[in-house]
PDB file of C-alpha atoms in Angstrom:
ATOM      1  CA  MET A   8       0.000   0.000   0.000  1.00 63.00           C
ATOM      2  CA  ARG A   9       1.251   3.490  -0.823  1.00 81.00           C
ATOM      3  CA  GLU A  10       2.295   5.813   1.968  1.00 94.00           C
ATOM      4  CA  LEU A  11      -0.728   7.633   3.366  1.00 98.00           C
ATOM      5  CA  ASN A  12      -0.924  11.414   3.513  1.00 98.00           C
ATOM      6  CA  TRP A  13      -1.723  12.641   7.029  1.00 98.00           C
ATOM      7  CA  ALA A  14      -3.061  16.104   7.769  1.00 98.00           C
ATOM      8  CA  THR A  15      -3.418  17.611  11.226  1.00 98.00           C
ATOM      9  CA  LEU A  16      -6.405  19.739  12.129  1.00 98.00           C
ATOM     10  CA  GLY A  17      -5.056  21.701  15.064  1.00 96.00           C
ATOM     11  CA  CYS A  18      -1.423  22.395  15.922  1.00 95.00           C
ATOM     12  CA  GLY A  19      -1.212  22.085  19.693  1.00 93.00           C
ATOM     13  CA  VAL A  20       0.679  19.620  21.887  1.00 95.00           C
ATOM     14  CA  ILE A  21      -0.785  16.470  20.326  1.00 95.00           C
ATOM     15  CA  ALA A  22      -0.192  17.725  16.786  1.00 96.00           C
ATOM     16  CA  ASN A  23       3.471  18.250  17.675  1.00 96.00           C
ATOM     17  CA  GLN A  24       3.649  14.685  18.968  1.00 97.00           C
ATOM     18  CA  LEU A  25       2.041  13.408  15.765  1.00 97.00           C
ATOM     19  CA  ALA A  26       4.601  15.252  13.639  1.00 97.00           C
ATOM     20  CA  GLN A  27       7.403  13.792  15.759  1.00 96.00           C
ATOM     21  CA  ALA A  28       5.923  10.292  15.506  1.00 96.00           C
ATOM     22  CA  LEU A  29       5.929  10.463  11.718  1.00 96.00           C
ATOM     23  CA  ALA A  30       9.462  11.896  11.772  1.00 95.00           C
ATOM     24  CA  ASN A  31      10.573   8.824  13.749  1.00 93.00           C
ATOM     25  CA  ASP A  32       9.557   6.830  10.672  1.00 92.00           C
ATOM     26  CA  ASP A  33      11.284   9.262   8.278  1.00 94.00           C
ATOM     27  CA  ARG A  34       7.927  10.696   7.237  1.00 96.00           C
ATOM     28  CA  THR A  35       6.399  14.163   7.262  1.00 96.00           C
ATOM     29  CA  LEU A  36       2.886  15.400   7.752  1.00 98.00           C
ATOM     30  CA  TYR A  37       1.382  16.270   4.378  1.00 98.00           C
ATOM     31  CA  ALA A  38      -0.579  19.296   5.563  1.00 98.00           C
ATOM     32  CA  VAL A  39      -1.728  21.404   8.505  1.00 98.00           C
ATOM     33  CA  ALA A  40      -5.030  23.180   9.067  1.00 98.00           C
ATOM     34  CA  ASN A  41      -5.699  25.499  11.980  1.00 96.00           C
ATOM     35  CA  ARG A  42      -8.143  28.215  12.944  1.00 94.00           C
ATOM     36  CA  THR A  43      -5.236  30.656  13.391  1.00 94.00           C
ATOM     37  CA  HIS A  44      -3.348  30.711  10.100  1.00 94.00           C
ATOM     38  CA  ASP A  45      -0.134  32.197  11.518  1.00 95.00           C
ATOM     39  CA  LYS A  46       0.157  29.317  13.995  1.00 95.00           C
ATOM     40  CA  ALA A  47      -0.293  26.825  11.172  1.00 96.00           C
ATOM     41  CA  VAL A  48       2.486  28.502   9.174  1.00 97.00           C
ATOM     42  CA  ALA A  49       4.861  28.394  12.156  1.00 97.00           C
ATOM     43  CA  PHE A  50       3.982  24.746  12.790  1.00 97.00           C
ATOM     44  CA  ALA A  51       4.638  23.860   9.139  1.00 97.00           C
ATOM     45  CA  GLU A  52       8.010  25.606   9.193  1.00 96.00           C
ATOM     46  CA  ARG A  53       9.001  23.732  12.360  1.00 96.00           C
ATOM     47  CA  TYR A  54       8.329  20.313  10.823  1.00 96.00           C
ATOM     48  CA  GLY A  55       8.980  20.912   7.136  1.00 96.00           C
ATOM     49  CA  ILE A  56       5.329  20.495   6.149  1.00 97.00           C
ATOM     50  CA  GLY A  57       4.691  21.496   2.565  1.00 95.00           C
ATOM     51  CA  LYS A  58       1.051  22.534   2.700  1.00 97.00           C
ATOM     52  CA  VAL A  59      -0.775  25.051   4.901  1.00 98.00           C
ATOM     53  CA  TYR A  60      -4.430  25.790   4.176  1.00 97.00           C
ATOM     54  CA  ASP A  61      -5.647  29.375   4.027  1.00 94.00           C
ATOM     55  CA  HIS A  62      -8.968  28.287   5.500  1.00 95.00           C
ATOM     56  CA  ILE A  63      -9.394  25.474   8.004  1.00 96.00           C
ATOM     57  CA  ASP A  64     -12.159  23.760   5.990  1.00 96.00           C
ATOM     58  CA  ASP A  65      -9.930  23.481   2.906  1.00 97.00           C
ATOM     59  CA  VAL A  66      -8.395  20.314   4.361  1.00 98.00           C
ATOM     60  CA  PHE A  67     -11.640  18.441   3.711  1.00 98.00           C
ATOM     61  CA  ASP A  68     -11.643  19.347   0.005  1.00 97.00           C
ATOM     62  CA  ASP A  69      -8.039  18.322  -0.688  1.00 98.00           C
ATOM     63  CA  PRO A  70      -8.125  15.035  -2.648  1.00 98.00           C
ATOM     64  CA  ALA A  71      -4.529  14.261  -1.635  1.00 98.00           C
ATOM     65  CA  VAL A  72      -5.409  13.978   2.070  1.00 98.00           C
ATOM     66  CA  ASP A  73      -5.993  10.392   3.230  1.00 98.00           C
ATOM     67  CA  VAL A  74      -6.151  10.726   7.024  1.00 98.00           C
ATOM     68  CA  ILE A  75      -7.015  13.674   9.250  1.00 98.00           C
ATOM     69  CA  TYR A  76      -5.963  13.824  12.896  1.00 98.00           C
ATOM     70  CA  ILE A  77      -8.357  16.115  14.786  1.00 98.00           C
ATOM     71  CA  SER A  78      -6.930  17.601  17.997  1.00 96.00           C
ATOM     72  CA  THR A  79      -9.147  20.636  18.546  1.00 95.00           C
ATOM     73  CA  PRO A  80     -11.333  21.154  21.695  1.00 91.00           C
ATOM     74  CA  HIS A  81     -13.924  18.437  22.431  1.00 91.00           C
ATOM     75  CA  ASN A  82     -16.937  20.504  21.530  1.00 94.00           C
ATOM     76  CA  THR A  83     -15.635  21.221  18.019  1.00 96.00           C
ATOM     77  CA  HIS A  84     -15.072  17.574  17.115  1.00 97.00           C
ATOM     78  CA  ILE A  85     -18.500  16.667  15.763  1.00 98.00           C
ATOM     79  CA  GLY A  86     -18.565  19.603  13.344  1.00 98.00           C
ATOM     80  CA  PHE A  87     -15.206  18.649  11.897  1.00 98.00           C
ATOM     81  CA  LEU A  88     -16.063  14.931  11.929  1.00 98.00           C
ATOM     82  CA  ARG A  89     -19.170  15.569   9.828  1.00 98.00           C
ATOM     83  CA  LYS A  90     -17.149  17.389   7.194  1.00 98.00           C
ATOM     84  CA  ALA A  91     -14.175  15.012   7.164  1.00 98.00           C
ATOM     85  CA  LEU A  92     -16.177  11.786   7.027  1.00 98.00           C
ATOM     86  CA  ALA A  93     -18.600  13.127   4.413  1.00 98.00           C
ATOM     87  CA  ALA A  94     -15.542  14.014   2.312  1.00 98.00           C
ATOM     88  CA  GLY A  95     -14.328  10.410   2.497  1.00 98.00           C
ATOM     89  CA  LYS A  96     -11.379  11.030   4.819  1.00 98.00           C
ATOM     90  CA  HIS A  97     -10.218   8.543   7.430  1.00 98.00           C
ATOM     91  CA  VAL A  98     -10.187  10.232  10.845  1.00 98.00           C
ATOM     92  CA  LEU A  99      -8.219   9.707  14.035  1.00 98.00           C
ATOM     93  CA  CYS A 100      -9.821  12.041  16.577  1.00 98.00           C
ATOM     94  CA  GLU A 101      -8.400  13.089  19.914  1.00 97.00           C
ATOM     95  CA  LYS A 102     -10.256  11.972  23.024  1.00 96.00           C
ATOM     96  CA  SER A 103     -12.960  12.508  23.978  1.00 97.00           C
ATOM     97  CA  ILE A 104     -14.036  11.801  20.434  1.00 98.00           C
ATOM     98  CA  THR A 105     -17.407  13.566  20.876  1.00 98.00           C
ATOM     99  CA  LEU A 106     -19.438  15.181  23.643  1.00 98.00           C
ATOM    100  CA  ASN A 107     -21.987  12.382  23.895  1.00 98.00           C
ATOM    101  CA  SER A 108     -23.330   9.117  22.499  1.00 98.00           C
ATOM    102  CA  GLU A 109     -25.681  10.748  19.995  1.00 98.00           C
ATOM    103  CA  GLU A 110     -22.831  12.630  18.338  1.00 98.00           C
ATOM    104  CA  LEU A 111     -20.677   9.503  18.262  1.00 98.00           C
ATOM    105  CA  ASN A 112     -23.462   7.379  16.756  1.00 98.00           C
ATOM    106  CA  GLU A 113     -23.900   9.996  14.031  1.00 98.00           C
ATOM    107  CA  ALA A 114     -20.161   9.994  13.276  1.00 98.00           C
ATOM    108  CA  VAL A 115     -19.981   6.187  13.208  1.00 98.00           C
ATOM    109  CA  ALA A 116     -22.892   6.063  10.756  1.00 98.00           C
ATOM    110  CA  LEU A 117     -21.186   8.643   8.529  1.00 98.00           C
ATOM    111  CA  ALA A 118     -17.939   6.663   8.550  1.00 98.00           C
ATOM    112  CA  SER A 119     -19.787   3.495   7.606  1.00 98.00           C
ATOM    113  CA  ALA A 120     -21.724   5.225   4.817  1.00 98.00           C
ATOM    114  CA  ASN A 121     -18.498   6.570   3.343  1.00 98.00           C
ATOM    115  CA  ASN A 122     -16.451   3.386   3.965  1.00 97.00           C
ATOM    116  CA  VAL A 123     -13.733   5.111   5.975  1.00 98.00           C
ATOM    117  CA  VAL A 124     -12.093   4.398   9.314  1.00 98.00           C
ATOM    118  CA  LEU A 125     -13.098   6.505  12.303  1.00 98.00           C
ATOM    119  CA  ALA A 126     -11.175   6.030  15.550  1.00 98.00           C
ATOM    120  CA  GLU A 127     -10.516   7.728  18.859  1.00 98.00           C
ATOM    121  CA  ALA A 128      -6.893   8.446  19.711  1.00 97.00           C
ATOM    122  CA  MET A 129      -6.969   6.452  22.946  1.00 97.00           C
ATOM    123  CA  THR A 130      -3.291   5.706  23.532  1.00 96.00           C
ATOM    124  CA  LEU A 131      -3.661   2.790  25.937  1.00 95.00           C
ATOM    125  CA  TYR A 132      -5.499   0.694  23.317  1.00 96.00           C
ATOM    126  CA  HIS A 133      -2.310   0.741  21.256  1.00 97.00           C
ATOM    127  CA  MET A 134       0.506   0.540  23.794  1.00 98.00           C
ATOM    128  CA  PRO A 135       2.360  -2.818  23.553  1.00 98.00           C
ATOM    129  CA  LEU A 136       2.148  -3.239  27.342  1.00 98.00           C
ATOM    130  CA  TYR A 137      -1.620  -3.682  27.230  1.00 97.00           C
ATOM    131  CA  LYS A 138      -1.441  -6.251  24.471  1.00 95.00           C
ATOM    132  CA  LYS A 139       1.162  -8.193  26.478  1.00 97.00           C
ATOM    133  CA  LEU A 140      -0.954  -8.034  29.641  1.00 97.00           C
ATOM    134  CA  HIS A 141      -3.921  -9.368  27.704  1.00 95.00           C
ATOM    135  CA  GLU A 142      -1.827 -12.391  26.713  1.00 96.00           C
ATOM    136  CA  ILE A 143      -0.844 -13.027  30.336  1.00 97.00           C
ATOM    137  CA  ILE A 144      -4.436 -12.721  31.528  1.00 97.00           C
ATOM    138  CA  ALA A 145      -5.699 -14.990  28.740  1.00 96.00           C
ATOM    139  CA  SER A 146      -3.174 -17.651  29.793  1.00 97.00           C
ATOM    140  CA  GLY A 147      -5.023 -18.034  33.105  1.00 96.00           C
ATOM    141  CA  ARG A 148      -1.921 -17.552  35.255  1.00 96.00           C
ATOM    142  CA  LEU A 149      -3.576 -14.794  37.279  1.00 98.00           C
ATOM    143  CA  GLY A 150      -6.980 -16.419  37.595  1.00 97.00           C
ATOM    144  CA  GLU A 151     -10.169 -14.418  37.231  1.00 97.00           C
ATOM    145  CA  LEU A 152     -10.357 -10.633  37.301  1.00 98.00           C
ATOM    146  CA  LYS A 153     -12.314  -9.431  40.327  1.00 98.00           C
ATOM    147  CA  LEU A 154     -11.709  -5.719  40.859  1.00 98.00           C
ATOM    148  CA  ILE A 155     -10.222  -2.664  39.133  1.00 98.00           C
ATOM    149  CA  GLN A 156      -9.207   0.522  40.975  1.00 98.00           C
ATOM    150  CA  MET A 157      -8.419   3.660  38.979  1.00 98.00           C
ATOM    151  CA  ASN A 158      -6.972   7.016  40.008  1.00 97.00           C
ATOM    152  CA  PHE A 159      -6.376  10.102  37.889  1.00 97.00           C
ATOM    153  CA  GLY A 160      -6.010  13.501  39.497  1.00 95.00           C
ATOM    154  CA  SER A 161      -4.509  16.673  38.080  1.00 92.00           C
ATOM    155  CA  TYR A 162      -3.916  19.893  39.959  1.00 94.00           C
ATOM    156  CA  LYS A 163      -5.100  22.658  37.659  1.00 94.00           C
ATOM    157  CA  GLU A 164      -5.004  26.288  38.748  1.00 92.00           C
ATOM    158  CA  TYR A 165      -8.430  27.372  39.902  1.00 91.00           C
ATOM    159  CA  ASP A 166      -8.980  29.610  36.891  1.00 91.00           C
ATOM    160  CA  MET A 167     -12.569  29.277  35.747  1.00 89.00           C
ATOM    161  CA  ALA A 168     -11.703  30.732  32.336  1.00 88.00           C
ATOM    162  CA  ASN A 169      -9.249  28.025  31.296  1.00 90.00           C
ATOM    163  CA  ARG A 170     -10.407  25.074  29.214  1.00 91.00           C
ATOM    164  CA  PHE A 171     -10.399  22.612  32.127  1.00 94.00           C
ATOM    165  CA  PHE A 172     -13.155  24.467  33.969  1.00 96.00           C
ATOM    166  CA  ASN A 173     -14.771  26.336  31.065  1.00 95.00           C
ATOM    167  CA  ARG A 174     -18.220  25.007  30.235  1.00 95.00           C
ATOM    168  CA  ASP A 175     -18.146  26.667  26.799  1.00 94.00           C
ATOM    169  CA  LEU A 176     -15.035  24.603  25.958  1.00 93.00           C
ATOM    170  CA  ALA A 177     -16.558  21.310  27.209  1.00 95.00           C
ATOM    171  CA  GLY A 178     -14.430  21.404  30.347  1.00 96.00           C
ATOM    172  CA  GLY A 179     -14.615  19.000  33.262  1.00 97.00           C
ATOM    173  CA  ALA A 180     -12.830  15.940  34.583  1.00 98.00           C
ATOM    174  CA  MET A 181     -14.942  13.317  32.821  1.00 98.00           C
ATOM    175  CA  LEU A 182     -14.166  14.225  29.208  1.00 97.00           C
ATOM    176  CA  ASP A 183     -10.594  15.286  29.921  1.00 96.00           C
ATOM    177  CA  ILE A 184      -9.235  12.517  32.166  1.00 97.00           C
ATOM    178  CA  GLY A 185     -12.151  10.235  33.026  1.00 98.00           C
ATOM    179  CA  VAL A 186     -12.148   8.922  29.474  1.00 98.00           C
ATOM    180  CA  TYR A 187      -8.719   7.360  30.144  1.00 98.00           C
ATOM    181  CA  ALA A 188      -9.806   5.642  33.345  1.00 98.00           C
ATOM    182  CA  LEU A 189     -13.013   4.280  31.836  1.00 98.00           C
ATOM    183  CA  SER A 190     -11.167   3.113  28.711  1.00 98.00           C
ATOM    184  CA  PHE A 191      -8.755   1.193  30.958  1.00 98.00           C
ATOM    185  CA  VAL A 192     -11.706  -0.371  32.776  1.00 98.00           C
ATOM    186  CA  ARG A 193     -13.383  -1.367  29.520  1.00 98.00           C
ATOM    187  CA  TRP A 194     -10.143  -2.776  28.084  1.00 98.00           C
ATOM    188  CA  PHE A 195      -9.780  -5.275  30.913  1.00 98.00           C
ATOM    189  CA  MET A 196     -13.398  -6.032  31.845  1.00 98.00           C
ATOM    190  CA  SER A 197     -14.882  -9.049  30.071  1.00 97.00           C
ATOM    191  CA  SER A 198     -18.136  -7.188  29.379  1.00 97.00           C
ATOM    192  CA  THR A 199     -19.600  -3.700  29.545  1.00 97.00           C
ATOM    193  CA  PRO A 200     -20.622  -2.430  33.008  1.00 98.00           C
ATOM    194  CA  ASP A 201     -24.402  -2.462  33.422  1.00 97.00           C
ATOM    195  CA  GLN A 202     -24.566  -1.102  36.984  1.00 98.00           C
ATOM    196  CA  ILE A 203     -23.125   2.378  37.502  1.00 98.00           C
ATOM    197  CA  LEU A 204     -23.215   4.650  40.560  1.00 98.00           C
ATOM    198  CA  SER A 205     -21.467   7.995  40.893  1.00 98.00           C
ATOM    199  CA  GLN A 206     -20.957  11.147  42.931  1.00 98.00           C
ATOM    200  CA  VAL A 207     -19.744  14.509  41.695  1.00 98.00           C
ATOM    201  CA  LYS A 208     -18.424  17.826  42.977  1.00 98.00           C
ATOM    202  CA  PHE A 209     -19.025  20.678  40.562  1.00 98.00           C
ATOM    203  CA  ALA A 210     -16.699  23.600  39.918  1.00 97.00           C
ATOM    204  CA  PRO A 211     -18.239  27.100  40.148  1.00 96.00           C
ATOM    205  CA  THR A 212     -18.722  27.040  36.364  1.00 96.00           C
ATOM    206  CA  GLY A 213     -20.945  23.960  36.585  1.00 96.00           C
ATOM    207  CA  VAL A 214     -18.531  21.392  35.114  1.00 97.00           C
ATOM    208  CA  ASP A 215     -17.379  18.334  37.036  1.00 98.00           C
ATOM    209  CA  GLU A 216     -14.312  19.106  39.110  1.00 98.00           C
ATOM    210  CA  GLN A 217     -14.171  15.856  41.072  1.00 98.00           C
ATOM    211  CA  ALA A 218     -15.974  12.508  40.819  1.00 98.00           C
ATOM    212  CA  GLY A 219     -16.191   8.996  42.193  1.00 98.00           C
ATOM    213  CA  ILE A 220     -17.642   6.183  40.083  1.00 98.00           C
ATOM    214  CA  LEU A 221     -18.552   2.570  40.907  1.00 98.00           C
ATOM    215  CA  LEU A 222     -19.125   0.068  38.098  1.00 98.00           C
ATOM    216  CA  THR A 223     -20.166  -3.602  37.933  1.00 98.00           C
ATOM    217  CA  ASN A 224     -20.594  -5.752  34.836  1.00 98.00           C
ATOM    218  CA  PRO A 225     -22.792  -8.836  34.286  1.00 98.00           C
ATOM    219  CA  ASP A 226     -19.807 -11.087  35.117  1.00 97.00           C
ATOM    220  CA  GLY A 227     -19.531  -9.612  38.621  1.00 98.00           C
ATOM    221  CA  GLN A 228     -16.319  -7.703  37.920  1.00 98.00           C
ATOM    222  CA  MET A 229     -16.237  -4.362  39.747  1.00 98.00           C
ATOM    223  CA  ALA A 230     -14.344  -1.112  39.261  1.00 98.00           C
ATOM    224  CA  THR A 231     -13.851   2.109  41.193  1.00 98.00           C
ATOM    225  CA  VAL A 232     -12.755   5.352  39.532  1.00 98.00           C
ATOM    226  CA  THR A 233     -11.612   8.516  41.337  1.00 98.00           C
ATOM    227  CA  LEU A 234     -11.108  11.693  39.294  1.00 98.00           C
ATOM    228  CA  SER A 235     -10.105  15.264  40.113  1.00 98.00           C
ATOM    229  CA  LEU A 236      -8.990  18.380  38.292  1.00 97.00           C
ATOM    230  CA  HIS A 237      -7.912  20.144  41.504  1.00 96.00           C
ATOM    231  CA  ALA A 238      -6.250  17.422  43.598  1.00 96.00           C
ATOM    232  CA  LYS A 239      -3.155  15.606  42.397  1.00 95.00           C
ATOM    233  CA  GLN A 240      -3.301  11.799  42.295  1.00 94.00           C
ATOM    234  CA  PRO A 241      -1.037   9.254  40.650  1.00 95.00           C
ATOM    235  CA  LYS A 242      -2.215   7.942  37.293  1.00 97.00           C
ATOM    236  CA  ARG A 243      -2.573   4.469  38.780  1.00 97.00           C
ATOM    237  CA  GLY A 244      -4.473   1.412  37.636  1.00 98.00           C
ATOM    238  CA  LEU A 245      -4.804  -1.691  39.813  1.00 98.00           C
ATOM    239  CA  LEU A 246      -6.160  -5.021  38.560  1.00 98.00           C
ATOM    240  CA  SER A 247      -7.011  -7.592  41.259  1.00 98.00           C
ATOM    241  CA  PHE A 248      -7.175 -11.276  40.315  1.00 98.00           C
ATOM    242  CA  ASP A 249      -7.486 -14.558  42.235  1.00 96.00           C
ATOM    243  CA  LYS A 250      -3.745 -15.201  42.213  1.00 97.00           C
ATOM    244  CA  GLY A 251      -2.218 -11.749  42.094  1.00 98.00           C
ATOM    245  CA  TYR A 252      -2.639  -8.069  41.381  1.00 98.00           C
ATOM    246  CA  VAL A 253      -1.229  -5.851  38.639  1.00 98.00           C
ATOM    247  CA  GLU A 254      -0.202  -2.212  39.165  1.00 98.00           C
ATOM    248  CA  ILE A 255       0.358   0.211  36.317  1.00 98.00           C
ATOM    249  CA  TYR A 256       1.484   3.789  36.880  1.00 97.00           C
ATOM    250  CA  ASP A 257       1.108   6.532  34.244  1.00 97.00           C
ATOM    251  CA  TYR A 258      -1.314   4.160  32.596  1.00 97.00           C
ATOM    252  CA  PRO A 259      -2.504   6.327  29.654  1.00 97.00           C
ATOM    253  CA  ARG A 260       0.866   5.596  28.030  1.00 97.00           C
ATOM    254  CA  GLY A 261       2.030   2.762  30.249  1.00 97.00           C
ATOM    255  CA  GLU A 262       5.223   0.871  29.479  1.00 98.00           C
ATOM    256  CA  ARG A 263       5.715  -1.014  32.769  1.00 98.00           C
ATOM    257  CA  ALA A 264       3.472  -3.109  35.024  1.00 98.00           C
ATOM    258  CA  THR A 265       4.229  -4.946  38.267  1.00 98.00           C
ATOM    259  CA  ILE A 266       2.523  -8.218  39.142  1.00 98.00           C
ATOM    260  CA  THR A 267       2.458  -9.166  42.823  1.00 98.00           C
ATOM    261  CA  TRP A 268       1.666 -12.840  43.366  1.00 97.00           C
ATOM    262  CA  VAL A 269      -0.631 -13.646  46.281  1.00 94.00           C
ATOM    263  CA  GLU A 270       0.855 -17.013  47.252  1.00 91.00           C
ATOM    264  CA  ASP A 271       4.318 -15.825  48.259  1.00 93.00           C
ATOM    265  CA  GLY A 272       4.302 -12.059  47.649  1.00 90.00           C
ATOM    266  CA  HIS A 273       7.003 -12.087  44.985  1.00 96.00           C
ATOM    267  CA  THR A 274       6.813  -9.524  42.188  1.00 98.00           C
ATOM    268  CA  GLU A 275       7.242  -9.785  38.436  1.00 97.00           C
ATOM    269  CA  VAL A 276       7.891  -6.733  36.274  1.00 98.00           C
ATOM    270  CA  ILE A 277       6.375  -6.657  32.788  1.00 98.00           C
ATOM    271  CA  GLU A 278       7.812  -4.157  30.311  1.00 98.00           C
ATOM    272  CA  ALA A 279       6.761  -3.531  26.731  1.00 98.00           C
ATOM    273  CA  GLY A 280       6.894  -0.541  24.419  1.00 97.00           C
ATOM    274  CA  GLN A 281       7.989   3.007  25.170  1.00 97.00           C
ATOM    275  CA  THR A 282       5.922   5.873  26.531  1.00 97.00           C
ATOM    276  CA  ASP A 283       7.438   8.389  24.150  1.00 96.00           C
ATOM    277  CA  LEU A 284       6.392   6.283  21.141  1.00 97.00           C
ATOM    278  CA  ALA A 285       2.673   6.332  22.014  1.00 97.00           C
ATOM    279  CA  LEU A 286       1.676   8.300  18.920  1.00 97.00           C
ATOM    280  CA  SER A 287       3.822   6.041  16.719  1.00 97.00           C
ATOM    281  CA  TYR A 288       1.850   3.014  17.909  1.00 97.00           C
ATOM    282  CA  GLU A 289      -1.427   4.824  17.203  1.00 97.00           C
ATOM    283  CA  VAL A 290      -0.351   5.792  13.707  1.00 97.00           C
ATOM    284  CA  ALA A 291       0.771   2.238  12.916  1.00 97.00           C
ATOM    285  CA  ASP A 292      -2.508   0.734  14.144  1.00 97.00           C
ATOM    286  CA  MET A 293      -4.583   3.350  12.309  1.00 98.00           C
ATOM    287  CA  GLU A 294      -2.804   2.565   9.056  1.00 97.00           C
ATOM    288  CA  ALA A 295      -3.319  -1.169   9.667  1.00 97.00           C
ATOM    289  CA  ALA A 296      -7.026  -0.464  10.152  1.00 97.00           C
ATOM    290  CA  ILE A 297      -7.159   1.482   6.899  1.00 97.00           C
ATOM    291  CA  ALA A 298      -5.449  -1.473   5.215  1.00 96.00           C
ATOM    292  CA  GLY A 299      -8.245  -3.758   6.367  1.00 94.00           C
ATOM    293  CA  ASP A 300      -8.145  -4.629  10.093  1.00 91.00           C
ATOM    294  CA  ARG A 301     -10.938  -2.330  11.300  1.00 88.00           C
ATOM    295  CA  SER A 302     -11.186  -4.000  14.726  1.00 90.00           C
ATOM    296  CA  ILE A 303      -7.696  -2.900  15.740  1.00 95.00           C
ATOM    297  CA  MET A 304      -8.893   0.632  16.610  1.00 97.00           C
ATOM    298  CA  HIS A 305     -11.527  -0.645  19.105  1.00 97.00           C
ATOM    299  CA  MET A 306     -14.477   1.523  18.178  1.00 97.00           C
ATOM    300  CA  ASP A 307     -16.619  -0.957  20.128  1.00 97.00           C
ATOM    301  CA  PHE A 308     -14.822   0.037  23.342  1.00 98.00           C
ATOM    302  CA  THR A 309     -14.963   3.729  22.408  1.00 98.00           C
ATOM    303  CA  ARG A 310     -18.739   3.492  22.056  1.00 98.00           C
ATOM    304  CA  ASP A 311     -19.100   1.645  25.364  1.00 98.00           C
ATOM    305  CA  VAL A 312     -17.043   4.292  27.159  1.00 98.00           C
ATOM    306  CA  MET A 313     -18.959   7.145  25.540  1.00 98.00           C
ATOM    307  CA  ASP A 314     -22.252   5.532  26.579  1.00 98.00           C
ATOM    308  CA  MET A 315     -20.996   5.297  30.176  1.00 98.00           C
ATOM    309  CA  MET A 316     -19.797   8.908  30.217  1.00 98.00           C
ATOM    310  CA  THR A 317     -23.057  10.172  28.730  1.00 98.00           C
ATOM    311  CA  LEU A 318     -25.139   8.209  31.235  1.00 98.00           C
ATOM    312  CA  ILE A 319     -23.101   9.428  34.200  1.00 98.00           C
ATOM    313  CA  ARG A 320     -22.730  13.058  33.142  1.00 98.00           C
ATOM    314  CA  ARG A 321     -26.238  13.740  31.839  1.00 98.00           C
ATOM    315  CA  GLY A 322     -28.336  10.965  33.351  1.00 97.00           C
ATOM    316  CA  GLN A 323     -26.907  10.975  36.882  1.00 98.00           C
ATOM    317  CA  TRP A 324     -25.387  14.448  37.293  1.00 98.00           C
ATOM    318  CA  GLY A 325     -27.779  16.406  35.087  1.00 98.00           C
ATOM    319  CA  MET A 326     -24.757  18.126  33.560  1.00 98.00           C
ATOM    320  CA  THR A 327     -24.994  19.364  29.983  1.00 97.00           C
ATOM    321  CA  TYR A 328     -22.971  21.548  27.650  1.00 97.00           C
ATOM    322  CA  PRO A 329     -24.328  24.516  25.670  1.00 95.00           C
ATOM    323  CA  GLU A 330     -24.204  22.534  22.406  1.00 93.00           C
ATOM    324  CA  GLU A 331     -26.444  19.864  23.890  1.00 94.00           C
ATOM    325  CA  GLU A 332     -28.911  22.433  25.173  1.00 90.00           C
ATOM    326  CA  ARG A 333     -29.100  24.124  21.772  1.00 82.00           C
ATOM    327  CA  SER A 334     -29.765  20.782  20.081  1.00 67.00           C
ATOM    328  CA  GLU A 335     -32.844  20.341  22.259  1.00 64.00           C
ATOM    329  CA  ASP A 336     -34.382  23.696  21.246  1.00 58.00           C
TER     330      ASP A 336
END
C-alpha cells in the first residue's frame, strides 16, 4: 500500500507529537489546518510540512489527504467529523471523540456510509504493554479478574476561564481525564458495566471538578474510579485477580506493570513498548485499520465508554454543555 498522507487539524501539543511520531519513521505530515493561520504557518516551518491551508475547511476538500488527525477542543469535534467523514477522509480524533453518544453514533454512521475508518486516539489501546498483559491474563496464570481501581487527578489552577473548567469549551474531569480511566476499565473487563453509581463535585462554572464512580458488569467484575482536576493523584491502575494483582502507573501511556503474586508475595515486572512512542503506535494501528483490520482501533470500546460517560454526566449528574442544550431547542 502506498504511503498515506496525514493532515493535522489543530497544531497544539498532540499535533506536535504526531509530527514527531511520523518523523521517527522518516515521514512528514502532508498538511496542517488550523483556525489561526499564523500558527499553522509556524507549525509547518518547524516540521517541514509542505502545505498550509488558508482556510481550516480546505483540508476536507483536498483530494490528496488520506487521514485527518483532529486535535481541537472536544466541543468542536462533531462539526469537523461531519465534514471530514462526508468528504471520504479517514479520521483519528483526539479523546474525547465527541461530547456524547448521539454525536458519536452519528459519526460512526457517517464513517460506515463513506467506507472510511473513524477512531478515537486512545493511547492505551495501542501501547504494547496492554497487548502483552492481555496475553498473560488470557493464559489463566492470574486467575479471574475481580476488581479494578483507577486514580487520575490533576492539579489545575483554579482559573474558571481556562479550558479545564470552562463550560463553553466542554471542560470537566470526565471528558478530559475520566475517558482514560473508563477506557482502561473497559479494556480489561470481560463485558460492559451495566450497573453504575457515581458522585460529583461541581466547579463554580458547573462542570465536574471531582468525581467517584462505581461500576459492575454482568460477570460480577467491579471497578472504582476517582477523578479530580484540583487534587493531584497518581495515574494508577490496579487489577485484582485470584492469584495476584497488577499495578500500572502513568497508565494512559504505560510501558511497565508490576505483578504481585498472592501465594508468596514475589513480584514480576512486565515491560513492553515506550511511553514516548505512544503516537507512533497509534499511527501504525490506524494505518493497519485502513489497510483492512478495522477492529484494531476498538471503536466498540470507544462506544461503550462514551455511553458510560453520557449516562453518568447527563443521566446521573444532570450536567450538559451549551451545544447539547441548543440541540434540544
